[in-house]
mmCIF file of N, CA and C in Angstrom:
data_model
loop_
_atom_site.group_PDB
_atom_site.id
_atom_site.type_symbol
_atom_site.label_atom_id
_atom_site.label_comp_id
_atom_site.label_asym_id
_atom_site.label_seq_id
_atom_site.Cartn_x
_atom_site.Cartn_y
_atom_site.Cartn_z
ATOM 1 N N GLU X 1 131.903 131.954 230.740
ATOM 2 C CA GLU X 1 133.232 131.375 230.619
ATOM 3 C C GLU X 1 134.232 132.477 230.319
ATOM 4 N N GLY X 2 135.363 132.436 230.985
ATOM 5 C CA GLY X 2 136.388 133.444 230.797
ATOM 6 C C GLY X 2 137.457 133.000 229.825
ATOM 7 N N TYR X 3 138.113 133.985 229.268
ATOM 8 C CA TYR X 3 139.242 133.755 228.368
ATOM 9 C C TYR X 3 140.493 134.218 229.091
ATOM 10 N N ALA X 4 141.484 133.349 229.200
ATOM 11 C CA ALA X 4 142.702 133.673 229.931
ATOM 12 C C ALA X 4 143.844 133.943 228.969
ATOM 13 N N TYR X 5 144.671 134.910 229.340
ATOM 14 C CA TYR X 5 145.868 135.231 228.574
ATOM 15 C C TYR X 5 146.941 135.649 229.564
ATOM 16 N N ASN X 6 148.144 135.150 229.381
ATOM 17 C CA ASN X 6 149.259 135.515 230.241
ATOM 18 C C ASN X 6 150.276 136.317 229.453
ATOM 19 N N MET X 7 150.565 137.513 229.939
ATOM 20 C CA MET X 7 151.603 138.356 229.339
ATOM 21 C C MET X 7 152.878 138.116 230.136
ATOM 22 N N SER X 8 153.804 137.416 229.529
ATOM 23 C CA SER X 8 155.020 137.014 230.214
ATOM 24 C C SER X 8 156.153 137.991 229.941
ATOM 25 N N ALA X 9 156.934 138.270 230.981
ATOM 26 C CA ALA X 9 158.123 139.112 230.870
ATOM 27 C C ALA X 9 159.282 138.335 231.492
ATOM 28 N N PRO X 10 159.878 137.397 230.723
ATOM 29 C CA PRO X 10 160.908 136.513 231.278
ATOM 30 C C PRO X 10 162.092 137.259 231.890
ATOM 31 N N ARG X 11 162.447 138.392 231.294
ATOM 32 C CA ARG X 11 163.582 139.168 231.819
ATOM 33 C C ARG X 11 163.359 139.550 233.283
ATOM 34 N N TYR X 12 162.103 139.808 233.633
ATOM 35 C CA TYR X 12 161.761 140.210 234.997
ATOM 36 C C TYR X 12 161.231 139.045 235.828
ATOM 37 N N ARG X 13 161.134 137.869 235.198
ATOM 38 C CA ARG X 13 160.526 136.699 235.836
ATOM 39 C C ARG X 13 159.143 137.066 236.371
ATOM 40 N N ALA X 14 158.379 137.718 235.479
ATOM 41 C CA ALA X 14 157.058 138.218 235.842
ATOM 42 C C ALA X 14 156.034 137.842 234.779
ATOM 43 N N THR X 15 154.795 137.773 235.212
ATOM 44 C CA THR X 15 153.672 137.523 234.314
ATOM 45 C C THR X 15 152.485 138.346 234.785
ATOM 46 N N ILE X 16 151.784 138.944 233.822
ATOM 47 C CA ILE X 16 150.501 139.561 234.121
ATOM 48 C C ILE X 16 149.446 138.580 233.632
ATOM 49 N N HIS X 17 148.700 138.040 234.572
ATOM 50 C CA HIS X 17 147.629 137.090 234.256
ATOM 51 C C HIS X 17 146.360 137.887 233.975
ATOM 52 N N LEU X 18 145.820 137.729 232.777
ATOM 53 C CA LEU X 18 144.605 138.432 232.377
ATOM 54 C C LEU X 18 143.476 137.432 232.166
ATOM 55 N N THR X 19 142.289 137.806 232.584
ATOM 56 C CA THR X 19 141.090 137.019 232.323
ATOM 57 C C THR X 19 140.006 137.964 231.838
ATOM 58 N N TYR X 20 139.386 137.609 230.708
ATOM 59 C CA TYR X 20 138.343 138.438 230.106
ATOM 60 C C TYR X 20 137.033 137.656 230.033
ATOM 61 N N TYR X 21 135.948 138.329 230.369
ATOM 62 C CA TYR X 21 134.606 137.747 230.266
ATOM 63 C C TYR X 21 133.767 138.628 229.358
ATOM 64 N N ASN X 22 133.165 138.027 228.345
ATOM 65 C CA ASN X 22 132.252 138.728 227.448
ATOM 66 C C ASN X 22 130.825 138.410 227.888
ATOM 67 N N ARG X 23 130.052 139.418 228.116
ATOM 68 C CA ARG X 23 128.668 139.289 228.575
ATOM 69 C C ARG X 23 128.557 138.416 229.833
ATOM 70 N N PRO X 24 129.254 138.824 230.889
ATOM 71 C CA PRO X 24 129.210 138.017 232.113
ATOM 72 C C PRO X 24 127.811 138.011 232.721
ATOM 73 N N SER X 25 127.402 136.859 233.194
ATOM 74 C CA SER X 25 126.061 136.739 233.776
ATOM 75 C C SER X 25 126.022 137.237 235.218
ATOM 76 N N ALA X 26 127.156 137.279 235.870
ATOM 77 C CA ALA X 26 127.212 137.683 237.279
ATOM 78 C C ALA X 26 128.336 138.695 237.491
ATOM 79 N N LEU X 27 128.155 139.886 236.959
ATOM 80 C CA LEU X 27 129.186 140.921 237.035
ATOM 81 C C LEU X 27 129.553 141.251 238.480
ATOM 82 N N ASN X 28 128.561 141.377 239.348
ATOM 83 C CA ASN X 28 128.844 141.688 240.756
ATOM 84 C C ASN X 28 129.687 140.597 241.406
ATOM 85 N N THR X 29 129.438 139.348 241.037
ATOM 86 C CA THR X 29 130.224 138.240 241.575
ATOM 87 C C THR X 29 131.670 138.328 241.104
ATOM 88 N N LEU X 30 131.887 138.674 239.839
ATOM 89 C CA LEU X 30 133.254 138.817 239.322
ATOM 90 C C LEU X 30 133.995 139.941 240.042
ATOM 91 N N MET X 31 133.313 141.058 240.286
ATOM 92 C CA MET X 31 133.951 142.171 240.996
ATOM 93 C C MET X 31 134.285 141.768 242.430
ATOM 94 N N GLU X 32 133.372 141.084 243.088
ATOM 95 C CA GLU X 32 133.618 140.643 244.457
ATOM 96 C C GLU X 32 134.732 139.596 244.499
ATOM 97 N N ASP X 33 134.765 138.679 243.541
ATOM 98 C CA ASP X 33 135.847 137.694 243.471
ATOM 99 C C ASP X 33 137.195 138.380 243.283
ATOM 100 N N SER X 34 137.236 139.429 242.468
ATOM 101 C CA SER X 34 138.479 140.178 242.254
ATOM 102 C C SER X 34 138.946 140.823 243.551
ATOM 103 N N ARG X 35 138.007 141.393 244.296
ATOM 104 C CA ARG X 35 138.343 142.001 245.584
ATOM 105 C C ARG X 35 138.894 140.937 246.535
ATOM 106 N N LYS X 36 138.232 139.787 246.589
ATOM 107 C CA LYS X 36 138.687 138.708 247.471
ATOM 108 C C LYS X 36 140.086 138.239 247.092
ATOM 109 N N MET X 37 140.346 138.119 245.781
ATOM 110 C CA MET X 37 141.673 137.663 245.339
ATOM 111 C C MET X 37 142.751 138.659 245.739
ATOM 112 N N ALA X 38 142.452 139.949 245.647
ATOM 113 C CA ALA X 38 143.430 140.957 246.067
ATOM 114 C C ALA X 38 143.657 140.877 247.577
ATOM 115 N N TYR X 39 142.580 140.770 248.328
ATOM 116 C CA TYR X 39 142.693 140.791 249.787
ATOM 117 C C TYR X 39 143.159 139.467 250.383
ATOM 118 N N GLN X 40 143.246 138.412 249.580
ATOM 119 C CA GLN X 40 143.859 137.174 250.068
ATOM 120 C C GLN X 40 145.316 137.416 250.449
ATOM 121 N N HIS X 41 145.910 138.445 249.870
ATOM 122 C CA HIS X 41 147.312 138.763 250.142
ATOM 123 C C HIS X 41 147.479 139.625 251.388
ATOM 124 N N SER X 42 146.388 139.966 252.069
ATOM 125 C CA SER X 42 146.472 140.859 253.229
ATOM 126 C C SER X 42 147.277 140.247 254.377
ATOM 127 N N VAL X 43 147.421 138.937 254.383
ATOM 128 C CA VAL X 43 148.229 138.276 255.410
ATOM 129 C C VAL X 43 149.674 138.760 255.340
ATOM 130 N N ARG X 44 150.178 138.974 254.120
ATOM 131 C CA ARG X 44 151.568 139.411 253.927
ATOM 132 C C ARG X 44 151.688 140.894 253.602
ATOM 133 N N ALA X 45 150.599 141.511 253.195
ATOM 134 C CA ALA X 45 150.651 142.908 252.752
ATOM 135 C C ALA X 45 150.755 143.863 253.938
ATOM 136 N N ASP X 46 151.583 144.891 253.768
ATOM 137 C CA ASP X 46 151.638 145.971 254.754
ATOM 138 C C ASP X 46 150.416 146.872 254.598
ATOM 139 N N ALA X 47 149.969 147.027 253.353
ATOM 140 C CA ALA X 47 148.801 147.862 253.059
ATOM 141 C C ALA X 47 148.263 147.481 251.687
ATOM 142 N N ILE X 48 146.983 147.774 251.476
ATOM 143 C CA ILE X 48 146.351 147.609 250.167
ATOM 144 C C ILE X 48 145.637 148.913 249.856
ATOM 145 N N ARG X 49 146.064 149.559 248.775
ATOM 146 C CA ARG X 49 145.442 150.822 248.348
ATOM 147 C C ARG X 49 144.593 150.553 247.119
ATOM 148 N N GLU X 50 143.412 151.130 247.103
ATOM 149 C CA GLU X 50 142.507 150.998 245.967
ATOM 150 C C GLU X 50 142.421 152.335 245.243
ATOM 151 N N SER X 51 142.513 152.285 243.907
ATOM 152 C CA SER X 51 142.379 153.488 243.085
ATOM 153 C C SER X 51 141.299 153.245 242.045
ATOM 154 N N LEU X 52 140.313 154.126 242.013
ATOM 155 C CA LEU X 52 139.237 154.041 241.024
ATOM 156 C C LEU X 52 139.628 154.768 239.753
ATOM 157 N N TYR X 53 139.282 154.193 238.616
ATOM 158 C CA TYR X 53 139.446 154.837 237.312
ATOM 159 C C TYR X 53 138.089 154.817 236.635
ATOM 160 N N GLU X 54 137.696 155.970 236.118
ATOM 161 C CA GLU X 54 136.399 156.053 235.458
ATOM 162 C C GLU X 54 136.508 156.951 234.240
ATOM 163 N N ASP X 55 136.073 156.424 233.114
ATOM 164 C CA ASP X 55 135.978 157.202 231.883
ATOM 165 C C ASP X 55 134.634 156.863 231.256
ATOM 166 N N SER X 56 133.625 157.657 231.590
ATOM 167 C CA SER X 56 132.274 157.347 231.124
ATOM 168 C C SER X 56 132.135 157.481 229.615
ATOM 169 N N ALA X 57 132.965 158.317 228.980
ATOM 170 C CA ALA X 57 132.909 158.446 227.517
ATOM 171 C C ALA X 57 133.297 157.132 226.839
ATOM 172 N N ARG X 58 134.256 156.416 227.415
ATOM 173 C CA ARG X 58 134.688 155.126 226.863
ATOM 174 C C ARG X 58 134.021 153.951 227.573
ATOM 175 N N ARG X 59 133.197 154.260 228.573
ATOM 176 C CA ARG X 59 132.532 153.243 229.386
ATOM 177 C C ARG X 59 133.546 152.277 230.006
ATOM 178 N N VAL X 60 134.559 152.853 230.627
ATOM 179 C CA VAL X 60 135.565 152.061 231.331
ATOM 180 C C VAL X 60 135.516 152.459 232.805
ATOM 181 N N TYR X 61 135.218 151.476 233.627
ATOM 182 C CA TYR X 61 135.155 151.666 235.070
ATOM 183 C C TYR X 61 136.081 150.617 235.675
ATOM 184 N N ALA X 62 137.079 151.068 236.410
ATOM 185 C CA ALA X 62 138.112 150.135 236.869
ATOM 186 C C ALA X 62 138.487 150.402 238.316
ATOM 187 N N LEU X 63 139.019 149.365 238.929
ATOM 188 C CA LEU X 63 139.551 149.461 240.277
ATOM 189 C C LEU X 63 140.927 148.806 240.265
ATOM 190 N N LEU X 64 141.925 149.571 240.697
ATOM 191 C CA LEU X 64 143.309 149.098 240.740
ATOM 192 C C LEU X 64 143.693 148.884 242.199
ATOM 193 N N TYR X 65 144.246 147.722 242.494
ATOM 194 C CA TYR X 65 144.720 147.399 243.837
ATOM 195 C C TYR X 65 146.243 147.451 243.825
ATOM 196 N N ARG X 66 146.802 148.230 244.748
ATOM 197 C CA ARG X 66 148.259 148.270 244.921
ATOM 198 C C ARG X 66 148.567 147.712 246.310
ATOM 199 N N LEU X 67 149.326 146.630 246.311
ATOM 200 C CA LEU X 67 149.641 145.951 247.559
ATOM 201 C C LEU X 67 151.099 146.198 247.900
ATOM 202 N N SER X 68 151.360 146.678 249.105
ATOM 203 C CA SER X 68 152.742 146.916 249.512
ATOM 204 C C SER X 68 153.169 145.840 250.502
ATOM 205 N N GLY X 69 154.472 145.626 250.553
ATOM 206 C CA GLY X 69 155.026 144.590 251.413
ATOM 207 C C GLY X 69 155.504 143.408 250.583
ATOM 208 N N ASP X 70 155.892 142.365 251.264
ATOM 209 C CA ASP X 70 156.428 141.174 250.597
ATOM 210 C C ASP X 70 155.283 140.262 250.145
ATOM 211 N N VAL X 71 154.597 140.701 249.091
ATOM 212 C CA VAL X 71 153.423 139.985 248.578
ATOM 213 C C VAL X 71 153.745 139.339 247.238
ATOM 214 N N ALA X 72 153.018 138.283 246.917
ATOM 215 C CA ALA X 72 153.228 137.580 245.649
ATOM 216 C C ALA X 72 152.707 138.379 244.465
ATOM 217 N N SER X 73 151.682 139.199 244.684
ATOM 218 C CA SER X 73 151.075 139.977 243.604
ATOM 219 C C SER X 73 150.895 141.415 244.076
ATOM 220 N N ALA X 74 151.745 142.317 243.600
ATOM 221 C CA ALA X 74 151.764 143.698 244.095
ATOM 222 C C ALA X 74 150.765 144.611 243.399
ATOM 223 N N VAL X 75 150.289 144.232 242.217
ATOM 224 C CA VAL X 75 149.346 145.074 241.477
ATOM 225 C C VAL X 75 148.282 144.168 240.853
ATOM 226 N N GLN X 76 147.025 144.530 241.086
ATOM 227 C CA GLN X 76 145.903 143.809 240.493
ATOM 228 C C GLN X 76 144.852 144.826 240.078
ATOM 229 N N PHE X 77 144.008 144.457 239.134
ATOM 230 C CA PHE X 77 142.943 145.362 238.720
ATOM 231 C C PHE X 77 141.783 144.579 238.131
ATOM 232 N N TYR X 78 140.665 145.273 238.038
ATOM 233 C CA TYR X 78 139.594 144.819 237.155
ATOM 234 C C TYR X 78 139.030 146.038 236.458
ATOM 235 N N ALA X 79 138.490 145.810 235.263
ATOM 236 C CA ALA X 79 137.855 146.869 234.477
ATOM 237 C C ALA X 79 136.594 146.298 233.855
ATOM 238 N N THR X 80 135.584 147.140 233.729
ATOM 239 C CA THR X 80 134.316 146.711 233.151
ATOM 240 C C THR X 80 133.625 147.895 232.488
ATOM 241 N N ASP X 81 132.674 147.582 231.622
ATOM 242 C CA ASP X 81 131.795 148.632 231.097
ATOM 243 C C ASP X 81 130.471 148.595 231.851
ATOM 244 N N SER X 82 130.375 147.747 232.842
ATOM 245 C CA SER X 82 129.234 147.512 233.725
ATOM 246 C C SER X 82 128.082 146.768 233.054
ATOM 247 N N VAL X 83 128.298 146.279 231.815
ATOM 248 C CA VAL X 83 127.243 145.544 231.115
ATOM 249 C C VAL X 83 127.786 144.300 230.416
ATOM 250 N N SER X 84 128.690 144.494 229.460
ATOM 251 C CA SER X 84 129.086 143.412 228.551
ATOM 252 C C SER X 84 130.514 142.919 228.692
ATOM 253 N N HIS X 85 131.371 143.674 229.329
ATOM 254 C CA HIS X 85 132.795 143.326 229.359
ATOM 255 C C HIS X 85 133.331 143.358 230.787
ATOM 256 N N PHE X 86 134.239 142.419 231.067
ATOM 257 C CA PHE X 86 134.930 142.392 232.354
ATOM 258 C C PHE X 86 136.335 141.864 232.113
ATOM 259 N N LEU X 87 137.337 142.597 232.580
ATOM 260 C CA LEU X 87 138.742 142.215 232.433
ATOM 261 C C LEU X 87 139.402 142.289 233.799
ATOM 262 N N ARG X 88 140.101 141.232 234.167
ATOM 263 C CA ARG X 88 140.852 141.207 235.417
ATOM 264 C C ARG X 88 142.312 140.943 235.109
ATOM 265 N N GLY X 89 143.197 141.615 235.842
ATOM 266 C CA GLY X 89 144.625 141.407 235.670
ATOM 267 C C GLY X 89 145.331 141.343 237.012
ATOM 268 N N ALA X 90 146.388 140.550 237.078
ATOM 269 C CA ALA X 90 147.181 140.431 238.300
ATOM 270 C C ALA X 90 148.636 140.190 237.921
ATOM 271 N N LEU X 91 149.517 140.963 238.523
ATOM 272 C CA LEU X 91 150.958 140.852 238.292
ATOM 273 C C LEU X 91 151.560 139.892 239.307
ATOM 274 N N TYR X 92 152.296 138.909 238.802
ATOM 275 C CA TYR X 92 153.002 137.970 239.670
ATOM 276 C C TYR X 92 154.457 137.886 239.244
ATOM 277 N N PHE X 93 155.343 137.827 240.239
ATOM 278 C CA PHE X 93 156.763 137.580 240.001
ATOM 279 C C PHE X 93 157.065 136.159 240.446
ATOM 280 N N TYR X 94 157.914 135.487 239.695
ATOM 281 C CA TYR X 94 158.270 134.117 240.024
ATOM 282 C C TYR X 94 159.631 134.080 240.695
ATOM 283 N N VAL X 95 159.695 134.856 241.770
ATOM 284 C CA VAL X 95 160.853 134.915 242.663
ATOM 285 C C VAL X 95 160.288 135.090 244.071
ATOM 286 N N ALA X 96 161.130 134.903 245.074
ATOM 287 C CA ALA X 96 160.671 135.142 246.443
ATOM 288 C C ALA X 96 160.273 136.610 246.579
ATOM 289 N N PRO X 97 159.094 136.890 247.134
ATOM 290 C CA PRO X 97 158.646 138.278 247.223
ATOM 291 C C PRO X 97 159.478 139.085 248.217
ATOM 292 N N ASN X 98 160.152 140.083 247.704
ATOM 293 C CA ASN X 98 160.927 141.016 248.514
ATOM 294 C C ASN X 98 160.623 142.406 247.977
ATOM 295 N N ALA X 99 159.837 143.163 248.717
ATOM 296 C CA ALA X 99 159.338 144.456 248.242
ATOM 297 C C ALA X 99 160.462 145.393 247.822
ATOM 298 N N ASP X 100 161.545 145.448 248.587
ATOM 299 C CA ASP X 100 162.641 146.368 248.258
ATOM 300 C C ASP X 100 163.302 145.998 246.936
ATOM 301 N N SER X 101 163.575 144.722 246.740
ATOM 302 C CA SER X 101 164.236 144.280 245.511
ATOM 303 C C SER X 101 163.335 144.427 244.292
ATOM 304 N N LEU X 102 162.048 144.193 244.476
ATOM 305 C CA LEU X 102 161.116 144.215 243.346
ATOM 306 C C LEU X 102 160.555 145.602 243.047
ATOM 307 N N ALA X 103 160.800 146.572 243.909
ATOM 308 C CA ALA X 103 160.187 147.902 243.768
ATOM 309 C C ALA X 103 160.350 148.517 242.375
ATOM 310 N N PRO X 104 161.559 148.515 241.766
ATOM 311 C CA PRO X 104 161.670 149.116 240.428
ATOM 312 C C PRO X 104 160.820 148.390 239.379
ATOM 313 N N ALA X 105 160.801 147.073 239.423
ATOM 314 C CA ALA X 105 160.006 146.312 238.455
ATOM 315 C C ALA X 105 158.513 146.493 238.718
ATOM 316 N N VAL X 106 158.112 146.527 239.976
ATOM 317 C CA VAL X 106 156.700 146.748 240.309
ATOM 318 C C VAL X 106 156.255 148.106 239.783
ATOM 319 N N ALA X 107 157.083 149.136 239.969
ATOM 320 C CA ALA X 107 156.744 150.480 239.475
ATOM 321 C C ALA X 107 156.599 150.477 237.956
ATOM 322 N N PHE X 108 157.475 149.760 237.268
ATOM 323 C CA PHE X 108 157.427 149.659 235.807
ATOM 324 C C PHE X 108 156.114 149.025 235.348
ATOM 325 N N PHE X 109 155.768 147.880 235.937
ATOM 326 C CA PHE X 109 154.542 147.182 235.540
ATOM 327 C C PHE X 109 153.293 147.919 236.010
ATOM 328 N N ASP X 110 153.368 148.564 237.152
ATOM 329 C CA ASP X 110 152.247 149.367 237.633
ATOM 330 C C ASP X 110 151.914 150.450 236.607
ATOM 331 N N ALA X 111 152.932 151.141 236.111
ATOM 332 C CA ALA X 111 152.714 152.190 235.104
ATOM 333 C C ALA X 111 152.089 151.604 233.839
ATOM 334 N N ASP X 112 152.534 150.424 233.433
ATOM 335 C CA ASP X 112 151.951 149.765 232.254
ATOM 336 C C ASP X 112 150.482 149.413 232.476
ATOM 337 N N MET X 113 150.168 148.935 233.654
ATOM 338 C CA MET X 113 148.786 148.553 233.935
ATOM 339 C C MET X 113 147.879 149.786 234.009
ATOM 340 N N VAL X 114 148.376 150.870 234.569
ATOM 341 C CA VAL X 114 147.612 152.121 234.582
ATOM 342 C C VAL X 114 147.391 152.599 233.152
ATOM 343 N N HIS X 115 148.434 152.529 232.330
ATOM 344 C CA HIS X 115 148.300 152.927 230.919
ATOM 345 C C HIS X 115 147.249 152.063 230.217
ATOM 346 N N LEU X 116 147.256 150.773 230.491
ATOM 347 C CA LEU X 116 146.249 149.883 229.910
ATOM 348 C C LEU X 116 144.846 150.358 230.290
ATOM 349 N N LEU X 117 144.633 150.661 231.561
ATOM 350 C CA LEU X 117 143.310 151.105 232.008
ATOM 351 C C LEU X 117 142.922 152.438 231.377
ATOM 352 N N GLU X 118 143.887 153.331 231.244
ATOM 353 C CA GLU X 118 143.593 154.662 230.702
ATOM 354 C C GLU X 118 143.357 154.658 229.198
ATOM 355 N N THR X 119 143.768 153.605 228.517
ATOM 356 C CA THR X 119 143.618 153.551 227.057
ATOM 357 C C THR X 119 142.719 152.405 226.593
ATOM 358 N N LEU X 120 142.122 151.694 227.519
ATOM 359 C CA LEU X 120 141.293 150.534 227.196
ATOM 360 C C LEU X 120 140.083 150.943 226.362
ATOM 361 N N ARG X 121 139.836 150.185 225.308
ATOM 362 C CA ARG X 121 138.658 150.375 224.451
ATOM 363 C C ARG X 121 137.968 149.027 224.304
ATOM 364 N N TRP X 122 136.672 149.000 224.526
ATOM 365 C CA TRP X 122 135.906 147.766 224.376
ATOM 366 C C TRP X 122 135.475 147.599 222.932
ATOM 367 N N LYS X 123 135.458 146.374 222.462
ATOM 368 C CA LYS X 123 134.944 146.053 221.129
ATOM 369 C C LYS X 123 133.830 145.036 221.276
ATOM 370 N N SER X 124 132.838 145.142 220.419
ATOM 371 C CA SER X 124 131.758 144.158 220.419
ATOM 372 C C SER X 124 132.149 142.976 219.552
ATOM 373 N N PHE X 125 131.713 141.805 219.943
ATOM 374 C CA PHE X 125 132.006 140.584 219.186
ATOM 375 C C PHE X 125 130.818 140.209 218.351
#
């Protein structure tokens, strides 16, 4: 069972939807589902770029999806320790998707999401 949390930014009419799984029974399925959710936007996306993040000292392995074009969700990611933790995030704006108009806000949230991945620390429950 996943735990959901939404980080809302009303000023930008944006939300980062986060879902966390502790001790997931099907880690490969969660990673594949994350990939499918990102690529569901390929109908509207001009391109989808994938960036790997790996910090073996902190046991953080992540994949960041950057979607360009007039898409509903321009940045998505998942992070895992490959055993006990899985975190997925997706940025959504609650306005009509227009890549040119949203570019400054997308860049702002993209930087925040990269910072989250680069500083993520897992805790045991």
